[in-house]
Amino acid sequence: MNKLLNISIRFYSSKIMLILRDTLKMMFPIMLLGSFAEVIKGAFLTPTGFMATLFKITKWLPYNRDLAWIMGSIFHCTIDMIALYGAFGAAYYTAKVYGRKSAAAGAVGLLSFLIISFQLSDSGMPNFSPRLMSEGMLISLVVGYVCGRIMVKLVDVKKDELFQLIKPVAVVIVLSAIINMIFGLVGRLEIPTYVASFVTQHTQINALLYVLGMGLLTNLLSWMAFGGPFTNSPSFSDNASLANMNAALKAGSAWNVPFKFTDTTLYHSFANFGGTGVVLAFIIAILLFSKKVNNRRVSKWSIFPAIFNNNYAMMLGIPILFNPIYLIPFLLAPLVNMILAAVLLALRWIPAATYPVPAGTPGPLIAFIGTNGNWLTLILGVILIALDVLIYMPFVKLADQIVEEAGVTDEEI
C-alpha cells in the first residue's frame, strides 16, 4: 500500500496529471448536465423507460415529447460529443502548463479531432464518427496533448504569434488527415456480436470465463475513457438472451434457461450498479468515509444519474478516469460480484435474468425484474453493494491521504 501511495503521489503531482485534472474538471459540468438529460429522457420521458412505465408519465405529463426532444438535444450535444471537448481541453491546458497562448492551442486541438473523426456520408454531406465522438475520449485527450505540445514547440512567444500559427496548424492538419485515413481503413470491429456468438457456441464454463474476461476488459477500457465490448445497458436482443427468454416463456420459469452465464445474467444484472465499476457503491463509500468536501459534493450531484446506471459525472468529477488509486476497486468490485452471482446461479440458488427490463432500470433492480420478481436476487444485489462499499473503502481513504501528501487543496481537485 505504501508503494502505491508513493507512486500515486508522484503521478498526482506530475504535469500530465495537472493537464488531465484541469481538462476533466472543465468537462465535469458538461458531463453532469448531459447525464441528467440522458436519464430524464431515457427513464422518465421515453414510454418504455423505467419511471415512465412505473408512473405512466408520458400519459399525463403535458408536452412530454417536446421535453424529451429537448433532453435528447442536450444529451447529443454533451455526452454524445464529449470527446470533442476533451480534445479542446487537453490542448488548451497543455499549452497553458508550458506557458503558451492556450486559446489558439485549444482551437487547434478541436480542429484536429474534427478532422480525425470526419466521415463522408453516402449523401455527400459531412458527418463525424459517432463512436469517436462519444467513446473516443482517450483518443481525444492524446490528440489534444500532442496538439498542445506541437504548439509549444513551434510557436515562439517572443514573436508575432499570428503568422507563426500557420506552420503548427499545417502540421496538425496533415497528421490528422493521415490518422483519419488509417481509421477509415481499420473500420469498426463488431465486438458485441462476437461476444454474443461466443456465449452461445461454447460450453458454459468457457462462456463464464469469457464473460468475466469481457466484463473486466469493459471496466478497464471504461477507466481509460474508451468504449468496451459490453454496452451500458442490457439489450435482451442477442442470441443468448433471446434463447433464454424463449425457454423461460415456454417453461413459465427462468430457472432452466440454456445460457446461465451471459453479459445480461452476470454483468448487467450484478456488476453494473450505477454504471461500470459499480460506481453506486463508490458514491456510498465516499459519502461514508471521505473527508474531502469536493469529493462529497461531486458524489451528491452524481447520485441521481448513478441510480439509473449513469456514471459519467463521477468518472470526470472525482476523477476516476486514469486515476491509479481507483483502478483496483474499479476492476475488483464488478469481478467479485460476477463471480459470486455465477456461483449462486450454478448452485441454482437464484434464477437467471431472462425477461426484458425497462430502459433506465436501476442496477440493483435489473436482476429482480429480469427474473420476474425473485426476491433472492434483490437481496443478493443489496449484499453485493454493501460488499462493494467495503472494497472501495480503503481506496477512498488512501485517495484522501494522497491528495494531502501531494499538497493539493480541496478546492483545486
mmCIF file with all atom_site columns, N, CA, C and O in Angstrom, residues 19 22-23 26 85-111 144-145 147-152 155 157 161 165 169:
data_model
loop_
_atom_site.group_PDB
_atom_site.id
_atom_site.type_symbol
_atom_site.label_atom_id
_atom_site.label_alt_id
_atom_site.label_comp_id
_atom_site.label_asym_id
_atom_site.label_entity_id
_atom_site.label_seq_id
_atom_site.pdbx_PDB_ins_code
_atom_site.Cartn_x
_atom_site.Cartn_y
_atom_site.Cartn_z
_atom_site.occupancy
_atom_site.B_iso_or_equiv
_atom_site.pdbx_formal_charge
_atom_site.auth_seq_id
_atom_site.auth_comp_id
_atom_site.auth_asym_id
_atom_site.auth_atom_id
_atom_site.pdbx_PDB_model_num
ATOM 1   N N  . ILE A 1 19  ? -2.572  18.538 -16.259 1.00 0.00 ? 19  ILE A N  1
ATOM 2   C CA . ILE A 1 19  ? -3.313  18.782 -17.504 1.00 0.00 ? 19  ILE A CA 1
ATOM 3   C C  . ILE A 1 19  ? -4.599  17.966 -17.523 1.00 0.00 ? 19  ILE A C  1
ATOM 4   O O  . ILE A 1 19  ? -5.680  18.480 -17.846 1.00 0.00 ? 19  ILE A O  1
ATOM 5   N N  . ASP A 1 22  ? -7.208  19.260 -14.881 1.00 0.00 ? 22  ASP A N  1
ATOM 6   C CA . ASP A 1 22  ? -7.855  20.502 -15.290 1.00 0.00 ? 22  ASP A CA 1
ATOM 7   C C  . ASP A 1 22  ? -8.820  20.277 -16.457 1.00 0.00 ? 22  ASP A C  1
ATOM 8   O O  . ASP A 1 22  ? -9.890  20.898 -16.523 1.00 0.00 ? 22  ASP A O  1
ATOM 9   N N  . THR A 1 23  ? -8.429  19.380 -17.373 1.00 0.00 ? 23  THR A N  1
ATOM 10  C CA . THR A 1 23  ? -9.302  19.079 -18.511 1.00 0.00 ? 23  THR A CA 1
ATOM 11  C C  . THR A 1 23  ? -10.590 18.414 -18.053 1.00 0.00 ? 23  THR A C  1
ATOM 12  O O  . THR A 1 23  ? -11.690 18.796 -18.475 1.00 0.00 ? 23  THR A O  1
ATOM 13  N N  . MET A 1 26  ? -12.863 20.833 -16.293 1.00 0.00 ? 26  MET A N  1
ATOM 14  C CA . MET A 1 26  ? -13.581 21.681 -17.243 1.00 0.00 ? 26  MET A CA 1
ATOM 15  C C  . MET A 1 26  ? -14.774 20.950 -17.851 1.00 0.00 ? 26  MET A C  1
ATOM 16  O O  . MET A 1 26  ? -15.839 21.536 -18.076 1.00 0.00 ? 26  MET A O  1
ATOM 17  N N  . TYR A 1 85  ? -14.888 18.026 -26.587 1.00 0.00 ? 85  TYR A N  1
ATOM 18  C CA . TYR A 1 85  ? -14.481 18.919 -25.500 1.00 0.00 ? 85  TYR A CA 1
ATOM 19  C C  . TYR A 1 85  ? -13.154 18.470 -24.889 1.00 0.00 ? 85  TYR A C  1
ATOM 20  O O  . TYR A 1 85  ? -12.354 19.291 -24.432 1.00 0.00 ? 85  TYR A O  1
ATOM 21  N N  . GLY A 1 86  ? -12.937 17.156 -24.877 1.00 0.00 ? 86  GLY A N  1
ATOM 22  C CA . GLY A 1 86  ? -11.679 16.628 -24.347 1.00 0.00 ? 86  GLY A CA 1
ATOM 23  C C  . GLY A 1 86  ? -10.485 17.068 -25.169 1.00 0.00 ? 86  GLY A C  1
ATOM 24  O O  . GLY A 1 86  ? -9.433  17.412 -24.624 1.00 0.00 ? 86  GLY A O  1
ATOM 25  N N  . ALA A 1 87  ? -10.631 17.067 -26.504 1.00 0.00 ? 87  ALA A N  1
ATOM 26  C CA . ALA A 1 87  ? -9.538  17.490 -27.378 1.00 0.00 ? 87  ALA A CA 1
ATOM 27  C C  . ALA A 1 87  ? -9.207  18.961 -27.155 1.00 0.00 ? 87  ALA A C  1
ATOM 28  O O  . ALA A 1 87  ? -8.037  19.348 -27.072 1.00 0.00 ? 87  ALA A O  1
ATOM 29  N N  . PHE A 1 88  ? -10.250 19.782 -27.047 1.00 0.00 ? 88  PHE A N  1
ATOM 30  C CA . PHE A 1 88  ? -10.032 21.215 -26.794 1.00 0.00 ? 88  PHE A CA 1
ATOM 31  C C  . PHE A 1 88  ? -9.350  21.428 -25.444 1.00 0.00 ? 88  PHE A C  1
ATOM 32  O O  . PHE A 1 88  ? -8.357  22.158 -25.340 1.00 0.00 ? 88  PHE A O  1
ATOM 33  N N  . GLY A 1 89  ? -9.886  20.793 -24.391 1.00 0.00 ? 89  GLY A N  1
ATOM 34  C CA . GLY A 1 89  ? -9.362  20.999 -23.048 1.00 0.00 ? 89  GLY A CA 1
ATOM 35  C C  . GLY A 1 89  ? -7.926  20.537 -22.902 1.00 0.00 ? 89  GLY A C  1
ATOM 36  O O  . GLY A 1 89  ? -7.099  21.230 -22.287 1.00 0.00 ? 89  GLY A O  1
ATOM 37  N N  . ALA A 1 90  ? -7.608  19.356 -23.453 1.00 0.00 ? 90  ALA A N  1
ATOM 38  C CA . ALA A 1 90  ? -6.241  18.831 -23.322 1.00 0.00 ? 90  ALA A CA 1
ATOM 39  C C  . ALA A 1 90  ? -5.241  19.737 -24.026 1.00 0.00 ? 90  ALA A C  1
ATOM 40  O O  . ALA A 1 90  ? -4.152  20.009 -23.506 1.00 0.00 ? 90  ALA A O  1
ATOM 41  N N  . ALA A 1 91  ? -5.587  20.216 -25.232 1.00 0.00 ? 91  ALA A N  1
ATOM 42  C CA . ALA A 1 91  ? -4.689  21.122 -25.952 1.00 0.00 ? 91  ALA A CA 1
ATOM 43  C C  . ALA A 1 91  ? -4.555  22.459 -25.215 1.00 0.00 ? 91  ALA A C  1
ATOM 44  O O  . ALA A 1 91  ? -3.446  23.010 -25.092 1.00 0.00 ? 91  ALA A O  1
ATOM 45  N N  . TYR A 1 92  ? -5.656  22.969 -24.727 1.00 0.00 ? 92  TYR A N  1
ATOM 46  C CA . TYR A 1 92  ? -5.679  24.257 -24.022 1.00 0.00 ? 92  TYR A CA 1
ATOM 47  C C  . TYR A 1 92  ? -4.789  24.227 -22.777 1.00 0.00 ? 92  TYR A C  1
ATOM 48  O O  . TYR A 1 92  ? -3.925  25.095 -22.584 1.00 0.00 ? 92  TYR A O  1
ATOM 49  N N  . TYR A 1 93  ? -4.997  23.200 -21.937 1.00 0.00 ? 93  TYR A N  1
ATOM 50  C CA . TYR A 1 93  ? -4.261  23.155 -20.675 1.00 0.00 ? 93  TYR A CA 1
ATOM 51  C C  . TYR A 1 93  ? -2.819  22.703 -20.858 1.00 0.00 ? 93  TYR A C  1
ATOM 52  O O  . TYR A 1 93  ? -1.948  23.034 -20.040 1.00 0.00 ? 93  TYR A O  1
ATOM 53  N N  . THR A 1 94  ? -2.516  21.957 -21.934 1.00 0.00 ? 94  THR A N  1
ATOM 54  C CA . THR A 1 94  ? -1.125  21.618 -22.224 1.00 0.00 ? 94  THR A CA 1
ATOM 55  C C  . THR A 1 94  ? -0.332  22.877 -22.552 1.00 0.00 ? 94  THR A C  1
ATOM 56  O O  . THR A 1 94  ? 0.768   23.099 -22.028 1.00 0.00 ? 94  THR A O  1
ATOM 57  N N  . ALA A 1 95  ? -0.898  23.699 -23.422 1.00 0.00 ? 95  ALA A N  1
ATOM 58  C CA . ALA A 1 95  ? -0.225  24.947 -23.763 1.00 0.00 ? 95  ALA A CA 1
ATOM 59  C C  . ALA A 1 95  ? -0.117  25.853 -22.545 1.00 0.00 ? 95  ALA A C  1
ATOM 60  O O  . ALA A 1 95  ? 0.907   26.521 -22.341 1.00 0.00 ? 95  ALA A O  1
ATOM 61  N N  . LYS A 1 96  ? -1.132  25.875 -21.712 1.00 0.00 ? 96  LYS A N  1
ATOM 62  C CA . LYS A 1 96  ? -1.121  26.732 -20.525 1.00 0.00 ? 96  LYS A CA 1
ATOM 63  C C  . LYS A 1 96  ? -0.043  26.306 -19.537 1.00 0.00 ? 96  LYS A C  1
ATOM 64  O O  . LYS A 1 96  ? 0.666   27.149 -18.966 1.00 0.00 ? 96  LYS A O  1
ATOM 65  N N  . VAL A 1 97  ? 0.089   25.001 -19.334 1.00 0.00 ? 97  VAL A N  1
ATOM 66  C CA . VAL A 1 97  ? 1.100   24.488 -18.407 1.00 0.00 ? 97  VAL A CA 1
ATOM 67  C C  . VAL A 1 97  ? 2.506   24.859 -18.857 1.00 0.00 ? 97  VAL A C  1
ATOM 68  O O  . VAL A 1 97  ? 3.383   25.152 -18.033 1.00 0.00 ? 97  VAL A O  1
ATOM 69  N N  . TYR A 1 98  ? 2.715   24.862 -20.191 1.00 0.00 ? 98  TYR A N  1
ATOM 70  C CA . TYR A 1 98  ? 4.045   25.163 -20.717 1.00 0.00 ? 98  TYR A CA 1
ATOM 71  C C  . TYR A 1 98  ? 4.212   26.643 -21.077 1.00 0.00 ? 98  TYR A C  1
ATOM 72  O O  . TYR A 1 98  ? 5.159   27.013 -21.777 1.00 0.00 ? 98  TYR A O  1
ATOM 73  N N  . GLY A 1 99  ? 3.280   27.487 -20.625 1.00 0.00 ? 99  GLY A N  1
ATOM 74  C CA . GLY A 1 99  ? 3.442   28.922 -20.752 1.00 0.00 ? 99  GLY A CA 1
ATOM 75  C C  . GLY A 1 99  ? 3.195   29.487 -22.132 1.00 0.00 ? 99  GLY A C  1
ATOM 76  O O  . GLY A 1 99  ? 3.809   30.495 -22.512 1.00 0.00 ? 99  GLY A O  1
ATOM 77  N N  . ARG A 1 100 ? 2.299   28.880 -22.927 1.00 0.00 ? 100 ARG A N  1
ATOM 78  C CA . ARG A 1 100 ? 1.973   29.394 -24.254 1.00 0.00 ? 100 ARG A CA 1
ATOM 79  C C  . ARG A 1 100 ? 0.531   29.889 -24.292 1.00 0.00 ? 100 ARG A C  1
ATOM 80  O O  . ARG A 1 100 ? -0.247  29.642 -23.388 1.00 0.00 ? 100 ARG A O  1
ATOM 81  N N  . LYS A 1 101 ? 0.197   30.587 -25.380 1.00 0.00 ? 101 LYS A N  1
ATOM 82  C CA . LYS A 1 101 ? -1.173  31.053 -25.558 1.00 0.00 ? 101 LYS A CA 1
ATOM 83  C C  . LYS A 1 101 ? -2.090  29.832 -25.696 1.00 0.00 ? 101 LYS A C  1
ATOM 84  O O  . LYS A 1 101 ? -1.974  29.063 -26.654 1.00 0.00 ? 101 LYS A O  1
ATOM 85  N N  . SER A 1 102 ? -2.980  29.672 -24.763 1.00 0.00 ? 102 SER A N  1
ATOM 86  C CA . SER A 1 102 ? -3.740  28.428 -24.693 1.00 0.00 ? 102 SER A CA 1
ATOM 87  C C  . SER A 1 102 ? -4.989  28.405 -25.571 1.00 0.00 ? 102 SER A C  1
ATOM 88  O O  . SER A 1 102 ? -5.413  27.346 -26.018 1.00 0.00 ? 102 SER A O  1
ATOM 89  N N  . ALA A 1 103 ? -5.598  29.562 -25.837 1.00 0.00 ? 103 ALA A N  1
ATOM 90  C CA . ALA A 1 103 ? -6.826  29.587 -26.628 1.00 0.00 ? 103 ALA A CA 1
ATOM 91  C C  . ALA A 1 103 ? -6.577  29.064 -28.042 1.00 0.00 ? 103 ALA A C  1
ATOM 92  O O  . ALA A 1 103 ? -7.361  28.273 -28.579 1.00 0.00 ? 103 ALA A O  1
ATOM 93  N N  . ALA A 1 104 ? -5.493  29.490 -28.656 1.00 0.00 ? 104 ALA A N  1
ATOM 94  C CA . ALA A 1 104 ? -5.153  29.031 -30.003 1.00 0.00 ? 104 ALA A CA 1
ATOM 95  C C  . ALA A 1 104 ? -4.892  27.530 -30.004 1.00 0.00 ? 104 ALA A C  1
ATOM 96  O O  . ALA A 1 104 ? -5.299  26.809 -30.926 1.00 0.00 ? 104 ALA A O  1
ATOM 97  N N  . ALA A 1 105 ? -4.202  27.036 -28.987 1.00 0.00 ? 105 ALA A N  1
ATOM 98  C CA . ALA A 1 105 ? -3.923  25.597 -28.890 1.00 0.00 ? 105 ALA A CA 1
ATOM 99  C C  . ALA A 1 105 ? -5.218  24.804 -28.768 1.00 0.00 ? 105 ALA A C  1
ATOM 100 O O  . ALA A 1 105 ? -5.376  23.745 -29.391 1.00 0.00 ? 105 ALA A O  1
ATOM 101 N N  . GLY A 1 106 ? -6.153  25.304 -27.969 1.00 0.00 ? 106 GLY A N  1
ATOM 102 C CA . GLY A 1 106 ? -7.441  24.625 -27.832 1.00 0.00 ? 106 GLY A CA 1
ATOM 103 C C  . GLY A 1 106 ? -8.170  24.535 -29.147 1.00 0.00 ? 106 GLY A C  1
ATOM 104 O O  . GLY A 1 106 ? -8.746  23.490 -29.490 1.00 0.00 ? 106 GLY A O  1
ATOM 105 N N  . ALA A 1 107 ? -8.144  25.612 -29.923 1.00 0.00 ? 107 ALA A N  1
ATOM 106 C CA . ALA A 1 107 ? -8.805  25.616 -31.233 1.00 0.00 ? 107 ALA A CA 1
ATOM 107 C C  . ALA A 1 107 ? -8.145  24.615 -32.177 1.00 0.00 ? 107 ALA A C  1
ATOM 108 O O  . ALA A 1 107 ? -8.830  23.913 -32.946 1.00 0.00 ? 107 ALA A O  1
ATOM 109 N N  . VAL A 1 108 ? -6.820  24.525 -32.126 1.00 0.00 ? 108 VAL A N  1
ATOM 110 C CA . VAL A 1 108 ? -6.088  23.574 -32.980 1.00 0.00 ? 108 VAL A CA 1
ATOM 111 C C  . VAL A 1 108 ? -6.423  22.135 -32.581 1.00 0.00 ? 108 VAL A C  1
ATOM 112 O O  . VAL A 1 108 ? -6.609  21.263 -33.438 1.00 0.00 ? 108 VAL A O  1
ATOM 113 N N  . GLY A 1 109 ? -6.506  21.870 -31.267 1.00 0.00 ? 109 GLY A N  1
ATOM 114 C CA . GLY A 1 109 ? -6.891  20.533 -30.808 1.00 0.00 ? 109 GLY A CA 1
ATOM 115 C C  . GLY A 1 109 ? -8.289  20.159 -31.271 1.00 0.00 ? 109 GLY A C  1
ATOM 116 O O  . GLY A 1 109 ? -8.547  19.019 -31.689 1.00 0.00 ? 109 GLY A O  1
ATOM 117 N N  . LEU A 1 110 ? -9.196  21.118 -31.226 1.00 0.00 ? 110 LEU A N  1
ATOM 118 C CA . LEU A 1 110 ? -10.564 20.907 -31.700 1.00 0.00 ? 110 LEU A CA 1
ATOM 119 C C  . LEU A 1 110 ? -10.573 20.589 -33.192 1.00 0.00 ? 110 LEU A C  1
ATOM 120 O O  . LEU A 1 110 ? -11.235 19.645 -33.640 1.00 0.00 ? 110 LEU A O  1
ATOM 121 N N  . LEU A 1 111 ? -9.816  21.367 -33.960 1.00 0.00 ? 111 LEU A N  1
ATOM 122 C CA . LEU A 1 111 ? -9.726  21.147 -35.401 1.00 0.00 ? 111 LEU A CA 1
ATOM 123 C C  . LEU A 1 111 ? -9.175  19.765 -35.717 1.00 0.00 ? 111 LEU A C  1
ATOM 124 O O  . LEU A 1 111 ? -9.695  19.047 -36.590 1.00 0.00 ? 111 LEU A O  1
ATOM 125 N N  . GLY A 1 144 ? -5.353  16.058 -28.156 1.00 0.00 ? 144 GLY A N  1
ATOM 126 C CA . GLY A 1 144 ? -5.233  17.394 -27.589 1.00 0.00 ? 144 GLY A CA 1
ATOM 127 C C  . GLY A 1 144 ? -3.868  17.649 -27.001 1.00 0.00 ? 144 GLY A C  1
ATOM 128 O O  . GLY A 1 144 ? -3.288  18.727 -27.189 1.00 0.00 ? 144 GLY A O  1
ATOM 129 N N  . TYR A 1 145 ? -3.331  16.653 -26.289 1.00 0.00 ? 145 TYR A N  1
ATOM 130 C CA . TYR A 1 145 ? -1.999  16.808 -25.686 1.00 0.00 ? 145 TYR A CA 1
ATOM 131 C C  . TYR A 1 145 ? -0.926  16.973 -26.751 1.00 0.00 ? 145 TYR A C  1
ATOM 132 O O  . TYR A 1 145 ? -0.063  17.850 -26.644 1.00 0.00 ? 145 TYR A O  1
ATOM 133 N N  . CYS A 1 147 ? -1.337  18.047 -29.825 1.00 0.00 ? 147 CYS A N  1
ATOM 134 C CA . CYS A 1 147 ? -1.505  19.357 -30.470 1.00 0.00 ? 147 CYS A CA 1
ATOM 135 C C  . CYS A 1 147 ? -0.943  20.474 -29.587 1.00 0.00 ? 147 CYS A C  1
ATOM 136 O O  . CYS A 1 147 ? -0.314  21.415 -30.084 1.00 0.00 ? 147 CYS A O  1
ATOM 137 N N  . GLY A 1 148 ? -1.182  20.358 -28.291 1.00 0.00 ? 148 GLY A N  1
ATOM 138 C CA . GLY A 1 148 ? -0.640  21.352 -27.372 1.00 0.00 ? 148 GLY A CA 1
ATOM 139 C C  . GLY A 1 148 ? 0.874   21.386 -27.386 1.00 0.00 ? 148 GLY A C  1
ATOM 140 O O  . GLY A 1 148 ? 1.492   22.457 -27.383 1.00 0.00 ? 148 GLY A O  1
ATOM 141 N N  . ARG A 1 149 ? 1.495   20.198 -27.415 1.00 0.00 ? 149 ARG A N  1
ATOM 142 C CA . ARG A 1 149 ? 2.960   20.140 -27.447 1.00 0.00 ? 149 ARG A CA 1
ATOM 143 C C  . ARG A 1 149 ? 3.519   20.668 -28.768 1.00 0.00 ? 149 ARG A C  1
ATOM 144 O O  . ARG A 1 149 ? 4.595   21.286 -28.806 1.00 0.00 ? 149 ARG A O  1
ATOM 145 N N  . ILE A 1 150 ? 2.800   20.409 -29.868 1.00 0.00 ? 150 ILE A N  1
ATOM 146 C CA . ILE A 1 150 ? 3.230   20.958 -31.163 1.00 0.00 ? 150 ILE A CA 1
ATOM 147 C C  . ILE A 1 150 ? 3.202   22.482 -31.132 1.00 0.00 ? 150 ILE A C  1
ATOM 148 O O  . ILE A 1 150 ? 4.122   23.156 -31.625 1.00 0.00 ? 150 ILE A O  1
ATOM 149 N N  . MET A 1 151 ? 2.147   23.033 -30.540 1.00 0.00 ? 151 MET A N  1
ATOM 150 C CA . MET A 1 151 ? 2.052   24.487 -30.419 1.00 0.00 ? 151 MET A CA 1
ATOM 151 C C  . MET A 1 151 ? 3.181   25.035 -29.548 1.00 0.00 ? 151 MET A C  1
ATOM 152 O O  . MET A 1 151 ? 3.762   26.083 -29.843 1.00 0.00 ? 151 MET A O  1
ATOM 153 N N  . VAL A 1 152 ? 3.478   24.337 -28.471 1.00 0.00 ? 152 VAL A N  1
ATOM 154 C CA . VAL A 1 152 ? 4.564   24.767 -27.583 1.00 0.00 ? 152 VAL A CA 1
ATOM 155 C C  . VAL A 1 152 ? 5.904   24.735 -28.320 1.00 0.00 ? 152 VAL A C  1
ATOM 156 O O  . VAL A 1 152 ? 6.741   25.633 -28.174 1.00 0.00 ? 152 VAL A O  1
ATOM 157 N N  . VAL A 1 155 ? 5.764   27.482 -31.675 1.00 0.00 ? 155 VAL A N  1
ATOM 158 C CA . VAL A 1 155 ? 5.368   28.879 -31.511 1.00 0.00 ? 155 VAL A CA 1
ATOM 159 C C  . VAL A 1 155 ? 6.306   29.556 -30.514 1.00 0.00 ? 155 VAL A C  1
ATOM 160 O O  . VAL A 1 155 ? 6.455   29.102 -29.384 1.00 0.00 ? 155 VAL A O  1
ATOM 161 N N  . VAL A 1 157 ? 6.915   32.668 -28.223 1.00 0.00 ? 157 VAL A N  1
ATOM 162 C CA . VAL A 1 157 ? 6.096   33.704 -27.595 1.00 0.00 ? 157 VAL A CA 1
ATOM 163 C C  . VAL A 1 157 ? 6.685   35.100 -27.800 1.00 0.00 ? 157 VAL A C  1
ATOM 164 O O  . VAL A 1 157 ? 5.983   36.110 -27.637 1.00 0.00 ? 157 VAL A O  1
ATOM 165 N N  . GLU A 1 161 ? 2.599   36.104 -33.023 1.00 0.00 ? 161 GLU A N  1
ATOM 166 C CA . GLU A 1 161 ? 2.006   34.773 -32.995 1.00 0.00 ? 161 GLU A CA 1
ATOM 167 C C  . GLU A 1 161 ? 1.137   34.489 -34.214 1.00 0.00 ? 161 GLU A C  1
ATOM 168 O O  . GLU A 1 161 ? 0.990   33.339 -34.633 1.00 0.00 ? 161 GLU A O  1
ATOM 169 N N  . LEU A 1 165 ? 1.371   30.684 -36.351 1.00 0.00 ? 165 LEU A N  1
ATOM 170 C CA . LEU A 1 165 ? 0.370   29.627 -36.223 1.00 0.00 ? 165 LEU A CA 1
ATOM 171 C C  . LEU A 1 165 ? 0.217   28.808 -37.502 1.00 0.00 ? 165 LEU A C  1
ATOM 172 O O  . LEU A 1 165 ? -0.267  27.676 -37.460 1.00 0.00 ? 165 LEU A O  1
ATOM 173 N N  . VAL A 1 169 ? -0.372  24.665 -37.385 1.00 0.00 ? 169 VAL A N  1
ATOM 174 C CA . VAL A 1 169 ? -1.701  24.281 -37.856 1.00 0.00 ? 169 VAL A CA 1
ATOM 175 C C  . VAL A 1 169 ? -1.580  23.377 -39.080 1.00 0.00 ? 169 VAL A C  1
ATOM 176 O O  . VAL A 1 169 ? -2.308  22.377 -39.205 1.00 0.00 ? 169 VAL A O  1
#
